[in-house]
mmCIF file of C-alpha atoms and ligand atoms in Angstrom:
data_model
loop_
_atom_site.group_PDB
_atom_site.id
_atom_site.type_symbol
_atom_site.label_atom_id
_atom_site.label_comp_id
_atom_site.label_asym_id
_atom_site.label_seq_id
_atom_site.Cartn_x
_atom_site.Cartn_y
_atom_site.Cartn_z
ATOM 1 C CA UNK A 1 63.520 28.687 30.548
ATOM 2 C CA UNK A 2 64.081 30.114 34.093
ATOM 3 C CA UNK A 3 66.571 31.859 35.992
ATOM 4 C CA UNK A 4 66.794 33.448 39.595
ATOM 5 C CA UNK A 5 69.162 34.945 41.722
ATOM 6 C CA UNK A 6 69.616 34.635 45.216
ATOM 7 C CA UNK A 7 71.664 37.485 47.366
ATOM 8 C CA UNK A 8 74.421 35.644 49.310
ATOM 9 C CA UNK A 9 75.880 38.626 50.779
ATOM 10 C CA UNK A 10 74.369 42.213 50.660
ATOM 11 C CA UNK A 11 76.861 44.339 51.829
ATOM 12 C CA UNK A 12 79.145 43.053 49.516
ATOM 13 C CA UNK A 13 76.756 42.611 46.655
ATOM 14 C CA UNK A 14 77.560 39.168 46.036
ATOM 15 C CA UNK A 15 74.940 37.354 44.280
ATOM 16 C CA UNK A 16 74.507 33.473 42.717
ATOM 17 C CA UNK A 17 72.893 33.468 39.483
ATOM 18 C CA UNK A 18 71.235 29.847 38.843
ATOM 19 C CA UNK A 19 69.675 29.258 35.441
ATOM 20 C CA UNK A 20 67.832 26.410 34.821
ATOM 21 C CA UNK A 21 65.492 24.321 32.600
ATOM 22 C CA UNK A 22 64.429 20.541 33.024
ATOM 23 C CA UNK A 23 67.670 19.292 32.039
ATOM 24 C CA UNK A 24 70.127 21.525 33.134
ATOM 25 C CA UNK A 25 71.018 23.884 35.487
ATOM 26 C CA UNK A 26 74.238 25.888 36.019
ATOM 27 C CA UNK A 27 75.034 28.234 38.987
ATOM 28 C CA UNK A 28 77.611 31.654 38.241
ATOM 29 C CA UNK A 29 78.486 34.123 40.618
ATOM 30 C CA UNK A 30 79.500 37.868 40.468
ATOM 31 C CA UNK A 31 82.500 36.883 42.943
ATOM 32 C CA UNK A 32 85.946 36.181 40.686
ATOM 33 C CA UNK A 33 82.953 35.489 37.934
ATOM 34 C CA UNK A 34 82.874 31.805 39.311
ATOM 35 C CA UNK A 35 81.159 29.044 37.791
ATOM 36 C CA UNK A 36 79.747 27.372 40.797
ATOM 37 C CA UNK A 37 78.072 24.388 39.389
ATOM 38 C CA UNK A 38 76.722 22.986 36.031
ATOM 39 C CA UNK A 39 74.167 19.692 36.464
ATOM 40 C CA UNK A 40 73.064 17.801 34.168
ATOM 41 C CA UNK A 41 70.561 14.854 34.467
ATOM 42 C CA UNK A 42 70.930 15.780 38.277
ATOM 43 C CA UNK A 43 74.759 15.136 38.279
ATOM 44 C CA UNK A 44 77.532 18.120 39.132
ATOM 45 C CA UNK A 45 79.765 17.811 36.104
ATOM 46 C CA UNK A 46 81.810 20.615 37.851
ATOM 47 C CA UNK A 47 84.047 21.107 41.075
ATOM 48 C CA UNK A 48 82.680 23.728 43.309
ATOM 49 C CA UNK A 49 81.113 23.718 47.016
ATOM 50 C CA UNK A 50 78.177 21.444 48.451
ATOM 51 C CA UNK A 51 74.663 22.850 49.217
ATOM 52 C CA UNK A 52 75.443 23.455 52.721
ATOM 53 C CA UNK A 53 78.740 25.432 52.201
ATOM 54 C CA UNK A 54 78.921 28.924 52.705
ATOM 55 C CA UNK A 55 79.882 29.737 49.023
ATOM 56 C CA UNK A 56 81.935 33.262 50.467
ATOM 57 C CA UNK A 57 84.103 31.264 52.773
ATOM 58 C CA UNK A 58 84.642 28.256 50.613
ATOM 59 C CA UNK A 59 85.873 30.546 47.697
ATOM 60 C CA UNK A 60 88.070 32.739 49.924
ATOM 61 C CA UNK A 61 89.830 29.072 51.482
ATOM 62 C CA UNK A 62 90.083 27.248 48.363
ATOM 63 C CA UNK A 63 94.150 27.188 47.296
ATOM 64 C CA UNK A 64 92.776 25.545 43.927
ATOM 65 C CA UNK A 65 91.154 28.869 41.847
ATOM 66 C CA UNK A 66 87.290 26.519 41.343
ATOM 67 C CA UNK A 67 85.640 28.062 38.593
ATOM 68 C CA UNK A 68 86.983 31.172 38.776
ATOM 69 C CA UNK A 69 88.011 33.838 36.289
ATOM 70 C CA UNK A 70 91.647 34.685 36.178
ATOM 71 C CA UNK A 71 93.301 37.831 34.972
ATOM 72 C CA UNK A 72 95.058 39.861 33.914
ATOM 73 C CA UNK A 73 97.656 36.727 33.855
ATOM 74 C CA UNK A 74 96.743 32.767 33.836
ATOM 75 C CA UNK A 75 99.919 31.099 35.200
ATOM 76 C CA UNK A 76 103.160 31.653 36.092
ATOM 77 C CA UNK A 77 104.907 34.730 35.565
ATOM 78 C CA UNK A 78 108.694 34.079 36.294
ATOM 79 C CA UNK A 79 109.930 35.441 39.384
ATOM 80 C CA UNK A 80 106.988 37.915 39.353
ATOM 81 C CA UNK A 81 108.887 40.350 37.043
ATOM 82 C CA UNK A 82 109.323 41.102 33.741
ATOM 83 C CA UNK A 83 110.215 43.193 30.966
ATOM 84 C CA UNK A 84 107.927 45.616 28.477
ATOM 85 C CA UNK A 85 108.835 48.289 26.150
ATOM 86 C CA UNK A 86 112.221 48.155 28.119
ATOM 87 C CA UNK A 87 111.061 48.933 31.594
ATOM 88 C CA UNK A 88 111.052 46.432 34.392
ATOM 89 C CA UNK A 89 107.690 45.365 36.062
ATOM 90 C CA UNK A 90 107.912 44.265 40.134
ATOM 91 C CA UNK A 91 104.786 42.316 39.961
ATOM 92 C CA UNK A 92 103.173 40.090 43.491
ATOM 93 C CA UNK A 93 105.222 36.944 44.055
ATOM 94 C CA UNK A 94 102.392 34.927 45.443
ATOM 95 C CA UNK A 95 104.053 31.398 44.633
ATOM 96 C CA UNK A 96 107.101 30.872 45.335
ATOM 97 C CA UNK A 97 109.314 33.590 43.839
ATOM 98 C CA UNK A 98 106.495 33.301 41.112
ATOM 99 C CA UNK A 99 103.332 35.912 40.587
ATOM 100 C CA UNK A 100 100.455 33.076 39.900
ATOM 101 C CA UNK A 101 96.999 33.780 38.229
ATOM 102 C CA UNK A 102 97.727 37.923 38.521
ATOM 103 C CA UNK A 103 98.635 38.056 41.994
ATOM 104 C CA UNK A 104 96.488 37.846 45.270
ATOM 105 C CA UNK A 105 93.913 40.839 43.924
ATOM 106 C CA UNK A 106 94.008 39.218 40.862
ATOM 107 C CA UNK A 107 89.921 38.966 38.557
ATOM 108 C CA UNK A 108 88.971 35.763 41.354
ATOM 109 C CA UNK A 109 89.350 38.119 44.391
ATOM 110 C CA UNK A 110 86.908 40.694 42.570
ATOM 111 C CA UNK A 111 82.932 41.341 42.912
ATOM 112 C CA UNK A 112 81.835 42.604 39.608
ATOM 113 C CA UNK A 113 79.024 44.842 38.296
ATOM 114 C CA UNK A 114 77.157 42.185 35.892
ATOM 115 C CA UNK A 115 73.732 42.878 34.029
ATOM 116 C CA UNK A 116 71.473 39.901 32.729
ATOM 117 C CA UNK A 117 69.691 39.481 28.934
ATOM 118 C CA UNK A 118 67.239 36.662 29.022
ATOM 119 C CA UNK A 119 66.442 35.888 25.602
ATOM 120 C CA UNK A 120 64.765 32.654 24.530
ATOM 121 C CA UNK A 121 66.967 29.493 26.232
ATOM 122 C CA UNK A 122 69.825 31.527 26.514
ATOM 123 C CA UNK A 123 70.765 33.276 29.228
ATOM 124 C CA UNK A 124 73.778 36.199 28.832
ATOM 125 C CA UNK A 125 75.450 37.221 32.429
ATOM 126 C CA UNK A 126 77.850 40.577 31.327
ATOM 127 C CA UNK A 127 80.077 41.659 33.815
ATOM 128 C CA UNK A 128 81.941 44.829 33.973
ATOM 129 C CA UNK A 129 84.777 46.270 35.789
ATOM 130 C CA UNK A 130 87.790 48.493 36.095
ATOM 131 C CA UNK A 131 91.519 46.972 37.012
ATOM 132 C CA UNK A 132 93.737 49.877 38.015
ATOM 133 C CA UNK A 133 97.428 49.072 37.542
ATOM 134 C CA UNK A 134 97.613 49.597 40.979
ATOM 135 C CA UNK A 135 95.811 46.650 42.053
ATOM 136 C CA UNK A 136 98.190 44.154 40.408
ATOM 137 C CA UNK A 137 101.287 45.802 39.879
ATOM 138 C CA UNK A 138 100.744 45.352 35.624
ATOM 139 C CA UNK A 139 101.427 48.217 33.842
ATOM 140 C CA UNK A 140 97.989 50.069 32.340
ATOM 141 C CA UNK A 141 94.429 50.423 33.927
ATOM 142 C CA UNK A 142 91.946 48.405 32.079
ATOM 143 C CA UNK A 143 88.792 47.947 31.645
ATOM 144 C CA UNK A 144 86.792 44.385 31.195
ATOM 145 C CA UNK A 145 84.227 43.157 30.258
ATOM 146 C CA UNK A 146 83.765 39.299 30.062
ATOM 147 C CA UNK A 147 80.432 37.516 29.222
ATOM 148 C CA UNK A 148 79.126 34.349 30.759
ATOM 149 C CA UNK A 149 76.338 32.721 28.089
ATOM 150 C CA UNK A 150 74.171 29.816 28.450
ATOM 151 C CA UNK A 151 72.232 28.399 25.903
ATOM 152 C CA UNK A 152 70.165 25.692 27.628
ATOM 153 C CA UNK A 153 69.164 24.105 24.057
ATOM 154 C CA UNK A 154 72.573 23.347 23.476
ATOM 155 C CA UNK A 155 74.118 22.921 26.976
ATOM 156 C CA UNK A 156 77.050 25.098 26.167
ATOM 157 C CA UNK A 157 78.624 27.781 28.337
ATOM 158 C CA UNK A 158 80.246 30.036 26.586
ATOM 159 C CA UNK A 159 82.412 32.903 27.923
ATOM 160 C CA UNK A 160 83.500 35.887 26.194
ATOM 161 C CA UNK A 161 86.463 38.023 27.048
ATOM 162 C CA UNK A 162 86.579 41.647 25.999
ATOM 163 C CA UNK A 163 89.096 44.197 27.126
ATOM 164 C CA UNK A 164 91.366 47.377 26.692
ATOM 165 C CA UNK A 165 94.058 49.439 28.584
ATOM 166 C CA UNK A 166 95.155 52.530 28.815
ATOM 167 C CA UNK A 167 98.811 51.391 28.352
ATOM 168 C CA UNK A 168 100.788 48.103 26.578
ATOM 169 C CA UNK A 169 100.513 45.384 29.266
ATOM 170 C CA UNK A 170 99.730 41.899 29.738
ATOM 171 C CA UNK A 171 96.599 40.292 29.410
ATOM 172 C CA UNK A 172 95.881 36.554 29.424
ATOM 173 C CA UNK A 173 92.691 35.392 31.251
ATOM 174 C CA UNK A 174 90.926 31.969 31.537
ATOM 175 C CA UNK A 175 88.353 29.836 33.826
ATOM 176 C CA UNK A 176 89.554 27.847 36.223
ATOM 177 C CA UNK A 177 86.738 25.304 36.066
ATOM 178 C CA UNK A 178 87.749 21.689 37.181
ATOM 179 C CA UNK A 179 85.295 19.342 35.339
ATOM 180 C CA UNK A 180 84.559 15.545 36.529
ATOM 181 C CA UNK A 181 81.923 13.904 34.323
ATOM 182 C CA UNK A 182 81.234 11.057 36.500
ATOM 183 C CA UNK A 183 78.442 10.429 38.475
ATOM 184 C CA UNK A 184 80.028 8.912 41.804
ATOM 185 C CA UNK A 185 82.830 10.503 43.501
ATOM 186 C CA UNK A 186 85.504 8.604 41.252
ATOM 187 C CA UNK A 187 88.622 10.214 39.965
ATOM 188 C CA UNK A 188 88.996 11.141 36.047
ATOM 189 C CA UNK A 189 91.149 8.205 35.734
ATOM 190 C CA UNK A 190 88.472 6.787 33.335
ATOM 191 C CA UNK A 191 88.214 9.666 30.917
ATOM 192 C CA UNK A 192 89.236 9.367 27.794
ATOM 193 C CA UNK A 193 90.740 12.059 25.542
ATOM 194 C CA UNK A 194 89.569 12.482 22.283
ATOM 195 C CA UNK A 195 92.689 14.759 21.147
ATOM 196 C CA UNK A 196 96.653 14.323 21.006
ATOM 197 C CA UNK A 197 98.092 16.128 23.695
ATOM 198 C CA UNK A 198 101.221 17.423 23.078
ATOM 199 C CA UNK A 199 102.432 19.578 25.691
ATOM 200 C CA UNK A 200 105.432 22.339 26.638
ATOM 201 C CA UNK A 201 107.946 20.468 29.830
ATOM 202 C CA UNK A 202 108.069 22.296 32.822
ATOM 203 C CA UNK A 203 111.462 23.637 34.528
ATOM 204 C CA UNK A 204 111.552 21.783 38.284
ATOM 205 C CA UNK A 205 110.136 25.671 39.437
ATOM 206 C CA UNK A 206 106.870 25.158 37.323
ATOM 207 C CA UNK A 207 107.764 27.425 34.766
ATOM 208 C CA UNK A 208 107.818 26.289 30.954
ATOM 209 C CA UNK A 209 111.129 25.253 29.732
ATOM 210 C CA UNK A 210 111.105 26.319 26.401
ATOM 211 C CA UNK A 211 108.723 26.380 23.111
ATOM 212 C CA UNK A 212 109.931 22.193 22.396
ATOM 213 C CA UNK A 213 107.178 20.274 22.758
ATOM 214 C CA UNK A 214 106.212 16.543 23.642
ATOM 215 C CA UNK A 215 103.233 14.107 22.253
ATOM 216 C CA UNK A 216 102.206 11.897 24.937
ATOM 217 C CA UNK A 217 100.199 10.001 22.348
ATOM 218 C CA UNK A 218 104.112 9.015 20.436
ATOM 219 C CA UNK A 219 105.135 8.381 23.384
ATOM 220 C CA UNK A 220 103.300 5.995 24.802
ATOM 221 C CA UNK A 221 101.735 4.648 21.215
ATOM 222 C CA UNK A 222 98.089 5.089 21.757
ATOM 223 C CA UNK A 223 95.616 7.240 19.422
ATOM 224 C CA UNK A 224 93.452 8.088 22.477
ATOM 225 C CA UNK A 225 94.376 8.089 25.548
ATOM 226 C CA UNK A 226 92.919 7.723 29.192
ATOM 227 C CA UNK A 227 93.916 9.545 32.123
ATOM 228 C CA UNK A 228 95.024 6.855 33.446
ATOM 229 C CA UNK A 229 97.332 5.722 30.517
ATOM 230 C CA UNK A 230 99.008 9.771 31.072
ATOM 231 C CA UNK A 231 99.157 8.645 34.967
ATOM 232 C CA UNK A 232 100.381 5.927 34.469
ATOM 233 C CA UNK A 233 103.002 6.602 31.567
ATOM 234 C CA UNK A 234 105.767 6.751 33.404
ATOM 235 C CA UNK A 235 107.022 9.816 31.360
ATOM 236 C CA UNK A 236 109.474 11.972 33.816
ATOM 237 C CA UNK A 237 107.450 15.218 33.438
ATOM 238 C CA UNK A 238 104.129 13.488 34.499
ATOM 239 C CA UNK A 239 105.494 11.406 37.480
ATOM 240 C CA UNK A 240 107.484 14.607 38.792
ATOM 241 C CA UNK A 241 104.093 16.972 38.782
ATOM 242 C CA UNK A 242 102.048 13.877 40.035
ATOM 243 C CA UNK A 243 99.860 14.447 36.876
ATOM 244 C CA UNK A 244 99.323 16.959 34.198
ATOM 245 C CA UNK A 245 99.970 20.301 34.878
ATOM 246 C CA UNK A 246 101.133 21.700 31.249
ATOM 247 C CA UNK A 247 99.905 23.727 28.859
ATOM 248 C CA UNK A 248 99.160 22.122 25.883
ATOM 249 C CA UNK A 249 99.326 23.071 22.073
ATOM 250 C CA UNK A 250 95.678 22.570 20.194
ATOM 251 C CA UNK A 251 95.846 21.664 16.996
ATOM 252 C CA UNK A 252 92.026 20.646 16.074
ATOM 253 C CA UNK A 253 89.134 23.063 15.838
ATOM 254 C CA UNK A 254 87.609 21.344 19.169
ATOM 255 C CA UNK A 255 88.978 19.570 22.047
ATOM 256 C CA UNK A 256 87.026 16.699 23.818
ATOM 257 C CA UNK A 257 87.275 14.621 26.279
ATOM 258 C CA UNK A 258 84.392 12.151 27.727
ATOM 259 C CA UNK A 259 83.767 9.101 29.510
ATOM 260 C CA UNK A 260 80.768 6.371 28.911
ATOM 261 C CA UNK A 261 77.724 8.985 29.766
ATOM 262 C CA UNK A 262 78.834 12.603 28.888
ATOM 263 C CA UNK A 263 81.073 14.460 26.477
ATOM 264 C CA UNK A 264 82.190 17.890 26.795
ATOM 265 C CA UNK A 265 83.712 19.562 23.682
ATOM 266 C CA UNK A 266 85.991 22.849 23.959
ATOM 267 C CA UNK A 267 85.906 25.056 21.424
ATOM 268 C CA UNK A 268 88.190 28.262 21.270
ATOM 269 C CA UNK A 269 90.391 31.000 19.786
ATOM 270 C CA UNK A 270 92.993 29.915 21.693
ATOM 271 C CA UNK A 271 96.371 28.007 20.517
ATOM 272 C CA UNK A 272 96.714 26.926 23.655
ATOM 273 C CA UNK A 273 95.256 24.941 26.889
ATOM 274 C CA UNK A 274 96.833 24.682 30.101
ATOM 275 C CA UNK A 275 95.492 21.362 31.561
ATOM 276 C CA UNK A 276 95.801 20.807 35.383
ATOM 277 C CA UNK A 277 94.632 17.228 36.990
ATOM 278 C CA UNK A 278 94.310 18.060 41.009
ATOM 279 C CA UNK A 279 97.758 16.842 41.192
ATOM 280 C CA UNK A 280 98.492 17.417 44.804
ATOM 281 C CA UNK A 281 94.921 17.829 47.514
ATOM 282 C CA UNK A 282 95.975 19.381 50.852
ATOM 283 C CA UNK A 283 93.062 21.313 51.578
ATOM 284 C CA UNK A 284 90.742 19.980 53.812
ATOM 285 C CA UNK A 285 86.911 20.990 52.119
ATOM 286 C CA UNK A 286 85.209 19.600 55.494
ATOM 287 C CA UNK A 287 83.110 17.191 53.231
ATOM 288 C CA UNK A 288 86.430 15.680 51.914
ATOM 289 C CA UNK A 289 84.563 15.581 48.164
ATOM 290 C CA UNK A 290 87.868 16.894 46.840
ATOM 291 C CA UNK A 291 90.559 14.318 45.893
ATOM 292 C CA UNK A 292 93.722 13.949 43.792
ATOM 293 C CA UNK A 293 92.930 13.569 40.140
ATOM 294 C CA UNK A 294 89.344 14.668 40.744
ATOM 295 C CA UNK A 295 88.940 16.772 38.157
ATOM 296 C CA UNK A 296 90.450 18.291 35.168
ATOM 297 C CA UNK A 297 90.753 21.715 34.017
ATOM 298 C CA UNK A 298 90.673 23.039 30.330
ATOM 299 C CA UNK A 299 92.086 26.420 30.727
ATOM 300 C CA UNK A 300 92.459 28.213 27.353
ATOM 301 C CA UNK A 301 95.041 31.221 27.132
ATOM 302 C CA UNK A 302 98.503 31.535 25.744
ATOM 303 C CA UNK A 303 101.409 29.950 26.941
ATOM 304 C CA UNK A 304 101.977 31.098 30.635
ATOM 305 C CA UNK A 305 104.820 33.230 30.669
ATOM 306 C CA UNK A 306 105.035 33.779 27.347
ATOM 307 C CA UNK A 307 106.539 36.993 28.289
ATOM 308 C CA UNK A 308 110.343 35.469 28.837
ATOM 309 C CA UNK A 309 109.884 33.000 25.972
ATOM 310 C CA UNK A 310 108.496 35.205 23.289
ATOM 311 C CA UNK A 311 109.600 38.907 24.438
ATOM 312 C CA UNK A 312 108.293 41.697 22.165
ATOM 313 C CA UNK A 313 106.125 39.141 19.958
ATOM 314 C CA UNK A 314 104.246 37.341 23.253
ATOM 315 C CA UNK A 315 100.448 37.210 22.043
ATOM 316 C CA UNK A 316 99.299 37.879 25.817
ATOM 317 C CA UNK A 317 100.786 41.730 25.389
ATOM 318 C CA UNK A 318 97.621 44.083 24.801
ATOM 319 C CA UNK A 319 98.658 47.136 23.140
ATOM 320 C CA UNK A 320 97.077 50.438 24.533
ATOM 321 C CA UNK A 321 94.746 51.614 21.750
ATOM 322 C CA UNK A 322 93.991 47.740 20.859
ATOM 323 C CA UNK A 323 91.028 45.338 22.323
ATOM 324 C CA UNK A 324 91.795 41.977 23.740
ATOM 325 C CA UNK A 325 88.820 39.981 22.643
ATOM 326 C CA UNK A 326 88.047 35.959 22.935
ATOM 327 C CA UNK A 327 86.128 33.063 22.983
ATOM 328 C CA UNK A 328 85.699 29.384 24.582
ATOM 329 C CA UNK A 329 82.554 26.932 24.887
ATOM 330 C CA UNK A 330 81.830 24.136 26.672
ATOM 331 C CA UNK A 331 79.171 21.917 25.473
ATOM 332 C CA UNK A 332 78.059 18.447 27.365
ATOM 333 C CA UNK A 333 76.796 15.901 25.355
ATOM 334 C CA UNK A 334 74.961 12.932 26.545
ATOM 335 C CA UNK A 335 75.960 9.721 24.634
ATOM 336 C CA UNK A 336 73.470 7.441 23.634
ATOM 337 C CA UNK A 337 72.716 4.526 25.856
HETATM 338 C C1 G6D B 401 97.143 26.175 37.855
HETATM 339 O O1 G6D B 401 99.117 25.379 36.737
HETATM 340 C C2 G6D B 401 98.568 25.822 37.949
HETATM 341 C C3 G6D B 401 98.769 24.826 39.042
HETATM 342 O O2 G6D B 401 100.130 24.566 39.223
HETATM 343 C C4 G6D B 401 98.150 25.379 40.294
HETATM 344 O O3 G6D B 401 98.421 24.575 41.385
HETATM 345 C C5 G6D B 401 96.671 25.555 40.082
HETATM 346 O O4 G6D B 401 96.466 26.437 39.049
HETATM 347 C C6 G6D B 401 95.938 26.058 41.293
HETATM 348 O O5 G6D B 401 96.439 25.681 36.842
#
């Protein structure tokens, strides 16, 4: 078991943290606490940059959040305002009218403190930092703490989300990792989902309509589904987002999804996943790697704005004098030949 860490840029103490063993290797880095890239049997199973990217610049251009950690708020927030203890929050409309994944200084736009613990296979990255209500607009200062672990026994990444504030606000992180388990540059079209999904309709502005759901599997009549049975459905809410872009209620203690090599099982405290498929690609990533529907992302949190649908009884409120804690893995599976 191995791990090094290379300095990418020293006056702003950014640093990529590769561990690695003869199977698998995964890449973090202290900037937004990215995953960068997780290969195994030689193959990215992950969207992030190429070799020859400058890893700074890429992250700062790409529109699409790869691998990063988002916070305080995953999603949409409304017309960047809401309601708490009945005062009115002005938060950073940075889509649309909409404040999206905290705002422009949200948790990706951060370089954190981190320490490592190198026990036997597994490898525990802790980061630390301090969020100042005046960073983000949210009410409350708090302070984080958020744990990337990888046990290279197991291939599972686990990350662990810890955090308090020193007023009620909002708090509802999640990684923005894009996953793509094939081995040539193909879509995900061929991935099958092992679980129903039943998923919250959008509004035409991308917020969530209401707490009515819908089971693509009813719908179309099929226990397990490809992405390219969802694609190709036909349902109204998929052809008008050009995908999935919903979050999506879990019912089952894991959630997988694989095609005929790999399997990666999610495992978490969450109710809820917000699944986005690449649905539109208008960034140019010089190498042109990145393509509609090439990847999917399994980003577990509660229902993005949760706020307006739920008011007072919203899980994502943290409560001054309470601490926000949870958990999701990722474990990758080879399938037997
Ligand atoms: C999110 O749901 C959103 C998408 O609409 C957005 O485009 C993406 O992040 C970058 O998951």
């Amino acid at each position: 078991m191995a791990f090094n860490i290379e300095i990418l840029d020293d006056a702003n103490n950014i640093d990529l943290i590769t561990i690695y063993d003869g199977n698998s290797e995964i890449k973090f880095t202290n900037f937004g606490m990215r995953i960068v890239d997780w290969k195994v049997d030689g193959r990215s199973i992950v969207l992030g940059p190429n070799e020859n990217d400058d890893l700074v610049q890429y992250y700062e251009e790409n529109p699409y959040f790869f691998g990063a950690t988002i916070g305080r708020y995953g999603g949409r927030i409304e017309n960047g305002t809401f309601e708490l203890n009945g005062q009115n929050y002005k938060l950073e409309q940075n889509d649309a009218k909409h404040n999206l994944h905290g705002g422009s200084n949200g948790l990706h736009s951060r370089v954190f403190d981190y320490e490592i613990i190198n026990e036997d296979k597994i490898v525990t990255v802790i980061y630390t930092a301090d969020m100042k209500s005046e960073d983000d607009y949210f009410p409350g200062n708090i302070q984080i703490r958020v744990t990337h672990r990888y046990d290279l026994i197991q291939m599972m990444w686990s990350i662990h989300y810890e955090a308090a504030s020193t007023e009620d606000t909002l708090f509802n992180p999640m990684n923005h990792v894009y996953f793509n388990l094939n081995k040539t540059n193909q879509t995900i079209e061929n991935h099958r989902i092992h679980n129903e999904i039943e998923f919250y309709p959008l509004k035409e502005n991308q917020i969530v309509k209401s707490l009515d759901t819908v089971n693509i599997n009813e719908e179309i009549g099929k226990e397990i589904l490809t992405f390219r049975d969802v694609f190709e459905s036909g349902l109204e809410q998929i052809k008008q987002f050009n995908g999935i872009d919903h979050p999506v209620k879990l019912g089952d203690e894991s959630f997988t999804v694989s095609n005929d090599e790999l399997e990666i099982e999610m495992k978490t405290d969450q109710d809820h996943v917000v699944i986005f498929t690449l649905n539109d690609v208008d960034w140019n990533d010089h190498d042109h790697t990145i393509q509609e529907h090439g990847g999917f992302t399994l980003e577990t949190q509660s229902i993005p704005d949760d706020i307006h649908l739920l008011g007072d009884s919203a899980p994502s409120i943290l409560r001054n004098g309470k601490t926000f804690s949870s958990e999701t893995s990722y474990q990758i599976k080879t399938k037997d030949k």
